[in-house]
Coordinates of N, CA and C (backbone and C1' of nucleotides) in Angstrom, one line a residue:
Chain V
X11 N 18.6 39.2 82.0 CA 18.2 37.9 82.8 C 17.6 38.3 84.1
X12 N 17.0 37.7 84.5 CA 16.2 37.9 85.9 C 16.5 37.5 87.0
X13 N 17.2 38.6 87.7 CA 18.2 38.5 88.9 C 17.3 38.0 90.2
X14 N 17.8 37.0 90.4 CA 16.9 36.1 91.8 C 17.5 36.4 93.0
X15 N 17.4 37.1 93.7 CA 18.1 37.3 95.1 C 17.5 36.7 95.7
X16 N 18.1 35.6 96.8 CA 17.2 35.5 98.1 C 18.5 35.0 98.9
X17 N 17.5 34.7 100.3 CA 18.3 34.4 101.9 C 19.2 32.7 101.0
X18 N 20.4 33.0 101.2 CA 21.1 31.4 101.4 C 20.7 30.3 102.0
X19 N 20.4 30.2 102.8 CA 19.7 29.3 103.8 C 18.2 28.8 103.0
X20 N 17.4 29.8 102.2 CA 16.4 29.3 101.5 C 16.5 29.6 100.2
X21 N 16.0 27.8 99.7 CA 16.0 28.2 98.1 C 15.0 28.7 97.1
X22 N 15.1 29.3 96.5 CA 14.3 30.4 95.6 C 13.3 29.6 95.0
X23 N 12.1 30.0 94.8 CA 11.0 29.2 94.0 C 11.5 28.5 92.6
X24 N 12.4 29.8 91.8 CA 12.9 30.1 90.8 C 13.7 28.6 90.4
X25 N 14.8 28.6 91.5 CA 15.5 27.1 91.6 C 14.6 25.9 91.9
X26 N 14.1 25.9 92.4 CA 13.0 24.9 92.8 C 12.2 24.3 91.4
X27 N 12.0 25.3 90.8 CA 11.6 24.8 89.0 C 12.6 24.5 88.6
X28 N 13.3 25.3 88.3 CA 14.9 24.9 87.7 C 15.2 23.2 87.5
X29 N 15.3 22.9 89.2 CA 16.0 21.7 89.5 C 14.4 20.4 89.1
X30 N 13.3 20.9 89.2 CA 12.3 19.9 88.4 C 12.5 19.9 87.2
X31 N 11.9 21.0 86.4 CA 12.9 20.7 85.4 C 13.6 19.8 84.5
X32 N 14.9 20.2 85.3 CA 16.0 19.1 85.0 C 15.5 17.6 84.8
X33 N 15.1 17.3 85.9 CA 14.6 15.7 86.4 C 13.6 15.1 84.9
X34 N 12.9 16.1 84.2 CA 12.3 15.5 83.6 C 12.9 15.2 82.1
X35 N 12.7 13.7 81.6 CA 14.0 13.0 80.5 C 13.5 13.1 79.4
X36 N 13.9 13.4 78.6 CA 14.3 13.8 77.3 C 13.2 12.9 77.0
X37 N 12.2 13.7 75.7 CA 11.1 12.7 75.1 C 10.3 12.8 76.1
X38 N 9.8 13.3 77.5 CA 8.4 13.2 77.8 C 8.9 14.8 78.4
X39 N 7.5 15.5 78.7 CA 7.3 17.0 79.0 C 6.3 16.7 80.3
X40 N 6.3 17.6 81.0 CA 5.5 18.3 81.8 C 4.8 19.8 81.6
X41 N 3.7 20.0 82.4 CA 2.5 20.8 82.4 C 3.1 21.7 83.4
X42 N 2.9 23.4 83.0 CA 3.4 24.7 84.4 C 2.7 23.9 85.3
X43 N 1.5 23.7 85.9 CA 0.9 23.2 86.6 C 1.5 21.8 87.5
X44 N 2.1 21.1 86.5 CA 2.5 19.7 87.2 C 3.6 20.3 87.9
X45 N 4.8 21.1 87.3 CA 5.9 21.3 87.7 C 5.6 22.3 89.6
X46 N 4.4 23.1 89.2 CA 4.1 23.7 90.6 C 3.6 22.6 91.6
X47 N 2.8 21.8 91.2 CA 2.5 20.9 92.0 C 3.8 19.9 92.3
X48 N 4.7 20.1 91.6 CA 5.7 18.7 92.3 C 6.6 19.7 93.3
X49 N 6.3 21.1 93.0 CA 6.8 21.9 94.0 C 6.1 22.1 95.4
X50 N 5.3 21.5 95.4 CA 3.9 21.5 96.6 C 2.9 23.4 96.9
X51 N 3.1 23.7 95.1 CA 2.3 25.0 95.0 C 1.3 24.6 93.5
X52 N 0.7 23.9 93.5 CA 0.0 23.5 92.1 C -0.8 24.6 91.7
X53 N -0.7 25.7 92.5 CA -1.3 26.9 91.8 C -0.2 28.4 91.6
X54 N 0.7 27.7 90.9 CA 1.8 28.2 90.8 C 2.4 28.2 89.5
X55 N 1.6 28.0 89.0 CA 2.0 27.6 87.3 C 2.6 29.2 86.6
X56 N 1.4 29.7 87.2 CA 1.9 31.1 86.6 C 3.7 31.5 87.1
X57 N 3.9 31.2 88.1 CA 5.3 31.2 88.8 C 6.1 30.7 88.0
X58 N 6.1 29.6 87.4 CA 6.9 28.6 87.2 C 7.0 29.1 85.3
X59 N 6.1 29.5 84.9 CA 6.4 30.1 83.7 C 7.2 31.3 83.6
X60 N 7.5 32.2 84.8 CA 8.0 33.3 85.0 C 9.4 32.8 85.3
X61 N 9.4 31.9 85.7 CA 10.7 31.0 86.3 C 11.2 30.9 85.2
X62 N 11.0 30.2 84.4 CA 11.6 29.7 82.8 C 11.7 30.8 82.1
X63 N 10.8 31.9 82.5 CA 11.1 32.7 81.3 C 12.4 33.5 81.6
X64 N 12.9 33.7 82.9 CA 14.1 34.4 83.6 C 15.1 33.6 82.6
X65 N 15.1 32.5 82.5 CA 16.0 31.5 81.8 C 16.7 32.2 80.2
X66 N 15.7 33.5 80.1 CA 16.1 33.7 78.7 C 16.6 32.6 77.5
X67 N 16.0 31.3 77.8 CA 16.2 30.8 76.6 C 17.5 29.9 76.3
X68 N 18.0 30.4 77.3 CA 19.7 30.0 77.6 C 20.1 29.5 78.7
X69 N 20.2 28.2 78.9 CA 20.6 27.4 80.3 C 20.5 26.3 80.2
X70 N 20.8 25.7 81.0 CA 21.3 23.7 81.0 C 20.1 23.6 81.7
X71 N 18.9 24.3 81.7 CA 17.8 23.7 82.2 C 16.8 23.4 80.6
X72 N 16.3 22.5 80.6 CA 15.6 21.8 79.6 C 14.6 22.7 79.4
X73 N 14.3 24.0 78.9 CA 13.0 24.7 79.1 C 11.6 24.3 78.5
X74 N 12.6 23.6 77.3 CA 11.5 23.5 76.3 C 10.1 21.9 76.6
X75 N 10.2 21.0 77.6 CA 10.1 20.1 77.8 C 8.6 20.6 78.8
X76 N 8.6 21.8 78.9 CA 7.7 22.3 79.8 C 6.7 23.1 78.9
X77 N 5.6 22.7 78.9 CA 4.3 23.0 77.8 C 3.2 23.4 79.2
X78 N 2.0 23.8 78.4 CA 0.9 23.8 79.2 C 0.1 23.3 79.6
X79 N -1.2 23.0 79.6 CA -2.2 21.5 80.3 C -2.5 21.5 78.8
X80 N -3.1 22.5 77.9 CA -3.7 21.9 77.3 C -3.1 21.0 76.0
X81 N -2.0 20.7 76.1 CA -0.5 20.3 75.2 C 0.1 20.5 74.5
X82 N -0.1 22.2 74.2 CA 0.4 22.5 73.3 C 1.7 23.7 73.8
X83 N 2.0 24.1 73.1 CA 3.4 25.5 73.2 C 2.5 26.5 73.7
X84 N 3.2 27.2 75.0 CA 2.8 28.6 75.2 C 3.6 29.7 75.5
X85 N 4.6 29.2 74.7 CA 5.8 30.6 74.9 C 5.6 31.7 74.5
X86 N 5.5 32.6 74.6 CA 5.8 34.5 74.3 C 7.2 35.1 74.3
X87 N 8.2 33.8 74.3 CA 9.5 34.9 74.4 C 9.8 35.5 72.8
X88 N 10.2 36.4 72.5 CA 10.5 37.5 71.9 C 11.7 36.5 70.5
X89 N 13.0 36.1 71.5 CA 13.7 35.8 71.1 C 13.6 34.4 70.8
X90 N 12.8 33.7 71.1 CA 12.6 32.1 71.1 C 11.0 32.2 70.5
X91 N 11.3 31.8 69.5 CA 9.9 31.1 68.7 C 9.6 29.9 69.0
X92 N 7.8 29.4 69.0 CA 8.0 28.6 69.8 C 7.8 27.1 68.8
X93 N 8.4 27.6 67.2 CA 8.9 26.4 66.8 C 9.9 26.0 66.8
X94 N 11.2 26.8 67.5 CA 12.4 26.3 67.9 C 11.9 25.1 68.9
X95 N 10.8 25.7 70.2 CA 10.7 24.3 71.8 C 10.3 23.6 70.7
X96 N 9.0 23.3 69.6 CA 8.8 22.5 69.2 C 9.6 21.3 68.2
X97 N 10.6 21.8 67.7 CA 11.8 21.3 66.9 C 12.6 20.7 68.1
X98 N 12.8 20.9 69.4 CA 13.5 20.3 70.4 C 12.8 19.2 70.8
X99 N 11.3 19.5 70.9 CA 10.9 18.3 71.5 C 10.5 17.3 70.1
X100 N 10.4 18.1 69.3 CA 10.2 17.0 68.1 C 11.6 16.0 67.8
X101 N 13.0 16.6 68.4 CA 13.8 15.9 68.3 C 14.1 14.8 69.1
X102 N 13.5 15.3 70.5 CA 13.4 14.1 71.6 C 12.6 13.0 71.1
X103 N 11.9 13.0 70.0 CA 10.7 12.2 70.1 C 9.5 12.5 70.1
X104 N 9.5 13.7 71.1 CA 8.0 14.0 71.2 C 6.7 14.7 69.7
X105 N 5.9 13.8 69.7 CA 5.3 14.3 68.5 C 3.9 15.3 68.5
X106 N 3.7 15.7 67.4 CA 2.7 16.9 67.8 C 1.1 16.6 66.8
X107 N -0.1 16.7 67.4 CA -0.8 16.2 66.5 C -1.4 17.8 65.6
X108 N -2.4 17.2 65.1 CA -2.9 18.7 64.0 C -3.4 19.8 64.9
X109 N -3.2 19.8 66.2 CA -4.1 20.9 67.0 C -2.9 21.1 67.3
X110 N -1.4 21.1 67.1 CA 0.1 21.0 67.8 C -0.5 21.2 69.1
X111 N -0.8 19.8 69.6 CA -0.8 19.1 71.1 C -0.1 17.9 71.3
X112 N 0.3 17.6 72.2 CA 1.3 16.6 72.7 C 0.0 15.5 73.1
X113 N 0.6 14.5 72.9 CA -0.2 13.4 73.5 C 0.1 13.0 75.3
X114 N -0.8 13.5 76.1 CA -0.2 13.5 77.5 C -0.2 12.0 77.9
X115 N -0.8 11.0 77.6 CA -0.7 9.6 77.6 C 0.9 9.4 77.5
X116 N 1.2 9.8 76.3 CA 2.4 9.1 75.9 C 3.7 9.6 76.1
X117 N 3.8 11.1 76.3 CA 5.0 12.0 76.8 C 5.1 12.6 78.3
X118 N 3.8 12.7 79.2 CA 3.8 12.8 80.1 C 4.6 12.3 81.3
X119 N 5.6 13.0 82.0 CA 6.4 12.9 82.7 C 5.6 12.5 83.9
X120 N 5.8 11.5 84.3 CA 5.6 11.2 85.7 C 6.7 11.1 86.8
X121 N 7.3 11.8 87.8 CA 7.9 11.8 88.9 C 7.8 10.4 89.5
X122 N 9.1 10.1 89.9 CA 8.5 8.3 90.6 C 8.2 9.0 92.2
X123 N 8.3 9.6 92.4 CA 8.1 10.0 93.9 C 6.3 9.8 93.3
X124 N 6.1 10.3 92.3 CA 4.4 9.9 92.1 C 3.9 9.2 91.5
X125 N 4.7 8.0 91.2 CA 4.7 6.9 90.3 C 4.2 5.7 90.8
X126 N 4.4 5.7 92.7 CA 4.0 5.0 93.6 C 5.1 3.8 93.7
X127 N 6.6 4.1 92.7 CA 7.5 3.1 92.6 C 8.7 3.3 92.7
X128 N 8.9 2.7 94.1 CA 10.2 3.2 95.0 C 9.6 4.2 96.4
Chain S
dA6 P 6.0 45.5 104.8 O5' 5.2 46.6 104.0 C5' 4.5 47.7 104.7 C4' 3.7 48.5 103.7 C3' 2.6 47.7 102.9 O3' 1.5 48.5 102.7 C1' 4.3 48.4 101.4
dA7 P 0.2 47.8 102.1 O5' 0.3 48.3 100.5 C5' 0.4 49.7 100.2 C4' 0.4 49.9 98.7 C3' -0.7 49.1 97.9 O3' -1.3 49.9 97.0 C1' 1.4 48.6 97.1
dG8 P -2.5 49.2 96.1 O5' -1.8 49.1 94.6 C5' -1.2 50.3 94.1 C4' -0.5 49.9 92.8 C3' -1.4 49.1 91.8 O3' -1.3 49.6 90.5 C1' 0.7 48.0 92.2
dG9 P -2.0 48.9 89.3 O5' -0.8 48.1 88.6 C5' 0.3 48.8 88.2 C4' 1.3 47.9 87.4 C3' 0.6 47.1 86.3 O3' 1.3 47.1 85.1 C1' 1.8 45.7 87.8
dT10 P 0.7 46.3 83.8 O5' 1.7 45.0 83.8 C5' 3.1 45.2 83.7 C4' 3.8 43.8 83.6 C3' 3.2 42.8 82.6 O3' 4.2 42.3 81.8 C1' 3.3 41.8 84.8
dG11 P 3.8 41.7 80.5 O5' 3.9 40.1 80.8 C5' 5.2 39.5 81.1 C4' 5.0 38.1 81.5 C3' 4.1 37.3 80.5 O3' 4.7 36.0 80.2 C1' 3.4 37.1 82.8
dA12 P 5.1 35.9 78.7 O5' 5.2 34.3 78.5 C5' 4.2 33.7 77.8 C4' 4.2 32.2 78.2 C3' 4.1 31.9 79.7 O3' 3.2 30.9 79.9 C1' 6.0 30.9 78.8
dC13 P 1.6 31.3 80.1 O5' 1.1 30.0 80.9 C5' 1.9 29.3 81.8 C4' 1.1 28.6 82.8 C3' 0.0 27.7 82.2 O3' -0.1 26.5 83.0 C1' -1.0 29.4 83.5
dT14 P -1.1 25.4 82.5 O5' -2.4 25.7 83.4 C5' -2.3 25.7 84.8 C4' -3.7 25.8 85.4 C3' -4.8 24.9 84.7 O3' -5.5 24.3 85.7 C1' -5.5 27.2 84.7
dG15 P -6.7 23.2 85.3 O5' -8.0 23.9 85.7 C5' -8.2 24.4 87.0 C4' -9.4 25.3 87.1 C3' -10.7 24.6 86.6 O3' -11.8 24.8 87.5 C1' -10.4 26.7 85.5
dG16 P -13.2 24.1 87.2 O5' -14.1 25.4 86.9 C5' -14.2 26.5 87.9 C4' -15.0 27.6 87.3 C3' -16.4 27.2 86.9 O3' -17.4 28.1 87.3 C1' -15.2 28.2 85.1
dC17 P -18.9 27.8 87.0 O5' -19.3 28.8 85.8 C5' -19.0 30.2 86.0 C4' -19.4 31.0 84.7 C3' -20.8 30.6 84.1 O3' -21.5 31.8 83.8 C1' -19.1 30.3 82.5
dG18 P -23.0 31.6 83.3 O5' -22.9 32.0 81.8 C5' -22.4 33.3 81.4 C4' -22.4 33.4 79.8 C3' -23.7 32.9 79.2 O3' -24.0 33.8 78.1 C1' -21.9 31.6 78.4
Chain F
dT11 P -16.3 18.5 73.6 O5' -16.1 19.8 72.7 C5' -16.4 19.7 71.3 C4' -16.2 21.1 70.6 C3' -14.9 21.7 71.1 O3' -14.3 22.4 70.0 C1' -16.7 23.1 71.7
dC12 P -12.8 23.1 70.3 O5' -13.1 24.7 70.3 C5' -13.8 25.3 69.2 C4' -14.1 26.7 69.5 C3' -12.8 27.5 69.9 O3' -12.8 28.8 69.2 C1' -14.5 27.7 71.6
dG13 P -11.5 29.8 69.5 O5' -12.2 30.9 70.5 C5' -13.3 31.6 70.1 C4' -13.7 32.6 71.2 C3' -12.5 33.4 71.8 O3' -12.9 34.8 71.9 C1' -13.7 32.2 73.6
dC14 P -11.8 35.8 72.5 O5' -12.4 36.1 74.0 C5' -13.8 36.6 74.1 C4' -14.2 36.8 75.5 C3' -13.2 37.6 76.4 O3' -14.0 38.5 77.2 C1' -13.5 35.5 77.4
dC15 P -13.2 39.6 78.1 O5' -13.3 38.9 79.5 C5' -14.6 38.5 80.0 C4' -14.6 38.0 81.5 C3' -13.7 38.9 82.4 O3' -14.3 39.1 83.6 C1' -12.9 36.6 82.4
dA16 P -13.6 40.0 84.7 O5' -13.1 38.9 85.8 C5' -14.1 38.0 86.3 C4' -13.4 37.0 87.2 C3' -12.5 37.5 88.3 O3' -12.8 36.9 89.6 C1' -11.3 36.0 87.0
dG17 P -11.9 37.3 90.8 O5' -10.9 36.1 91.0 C5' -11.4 34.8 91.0 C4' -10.3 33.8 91.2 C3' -9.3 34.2 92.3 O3' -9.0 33.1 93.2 C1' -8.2 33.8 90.3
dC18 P -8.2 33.4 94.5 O5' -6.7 32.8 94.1 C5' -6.5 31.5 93.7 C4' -5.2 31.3 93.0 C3' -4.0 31.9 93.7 O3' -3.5 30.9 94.6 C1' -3.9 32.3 91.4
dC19 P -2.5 31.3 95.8 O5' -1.1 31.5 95.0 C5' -0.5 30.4 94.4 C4' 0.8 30.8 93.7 C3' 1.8 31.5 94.6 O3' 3.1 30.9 94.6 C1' 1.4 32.7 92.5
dA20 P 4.1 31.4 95.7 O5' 5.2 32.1 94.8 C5' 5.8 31.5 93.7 C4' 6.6 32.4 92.8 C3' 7.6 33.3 93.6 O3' 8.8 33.4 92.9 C1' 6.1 34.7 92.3
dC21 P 10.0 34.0 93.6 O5' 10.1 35.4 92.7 C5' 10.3 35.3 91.3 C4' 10.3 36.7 90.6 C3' 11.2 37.7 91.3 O3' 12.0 38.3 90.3 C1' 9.0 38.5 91.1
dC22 P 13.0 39.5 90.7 O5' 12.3 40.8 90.1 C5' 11.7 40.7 88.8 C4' 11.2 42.1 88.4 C3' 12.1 43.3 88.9 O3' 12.1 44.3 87.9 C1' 9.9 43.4 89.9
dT23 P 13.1 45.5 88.1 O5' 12.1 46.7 88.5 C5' 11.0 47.0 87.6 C4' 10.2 48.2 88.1 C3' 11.0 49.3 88.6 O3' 10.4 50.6 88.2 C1' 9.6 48.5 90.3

DNA sequence: AAGGTGACTGGCG
DNA sequence: TCGCCAGCCACCT
């Protein structure tokens, strides 16, 4: 697993995905890219995959809910095939068309902090 | 401190 | 439109 050290006083990029993440509900996904940008680093996607991947697969963080821009699966973990994420989000609801892409109209996680409501 | 890796993204041919 | 290359960020050795 991928030991995150840092200063207490600041929290880790690492967590910072983590706790986005979480926020996003079962049946809609987010983009590496969206999740960096709600972190206020939208060119941080590459981070934010490295983030998840620390996760080994194993955590009360939702990993699989987090796909790419172009909507489909882009996992490489070893031990997680990435028809297991798809079988999770296929369970949420989320459906996959013949290019296995997500429809970002219809699963796309919007943040209400960017929702413009509240 | 410097170099390398990776579950990314955008531009060019 | 598809495929390859470069840029980007965070973390590790």
């Amino acid at each position: 697993m991928g030991n995150v050290k840092k200063k207490p006083a600041e929290i880790p990029f690492s967590e910072r995905v983590y706790a986005a993440v979480r926020r996003i509900p079962a049946g809609e996904v987010a983009s590496y890219g969206d999740i960096a940008a709600l972190l206020g680093t939208p060119r941080a996607a590459r981070g934010v995959g490295w983030a998840l991947n620390a996760l080994d697969g194993d955590s009360s963080v939702p990993w699989w809910r987090v796909i790419n821009k172009r909507g489909a699966i882009s996992i490489r973990h070893p031990d997680v095939s990435p028809r297991v994420q798809r079988a999770l989000l296929e369970d949420e609801g989320v459906e996959f068309d013949e290019n296995d892409c997500v429809d970002w109209a219809k699963v796309r996680w919007i943040p209400e902090e960017l929702a413009g409501n509240g």
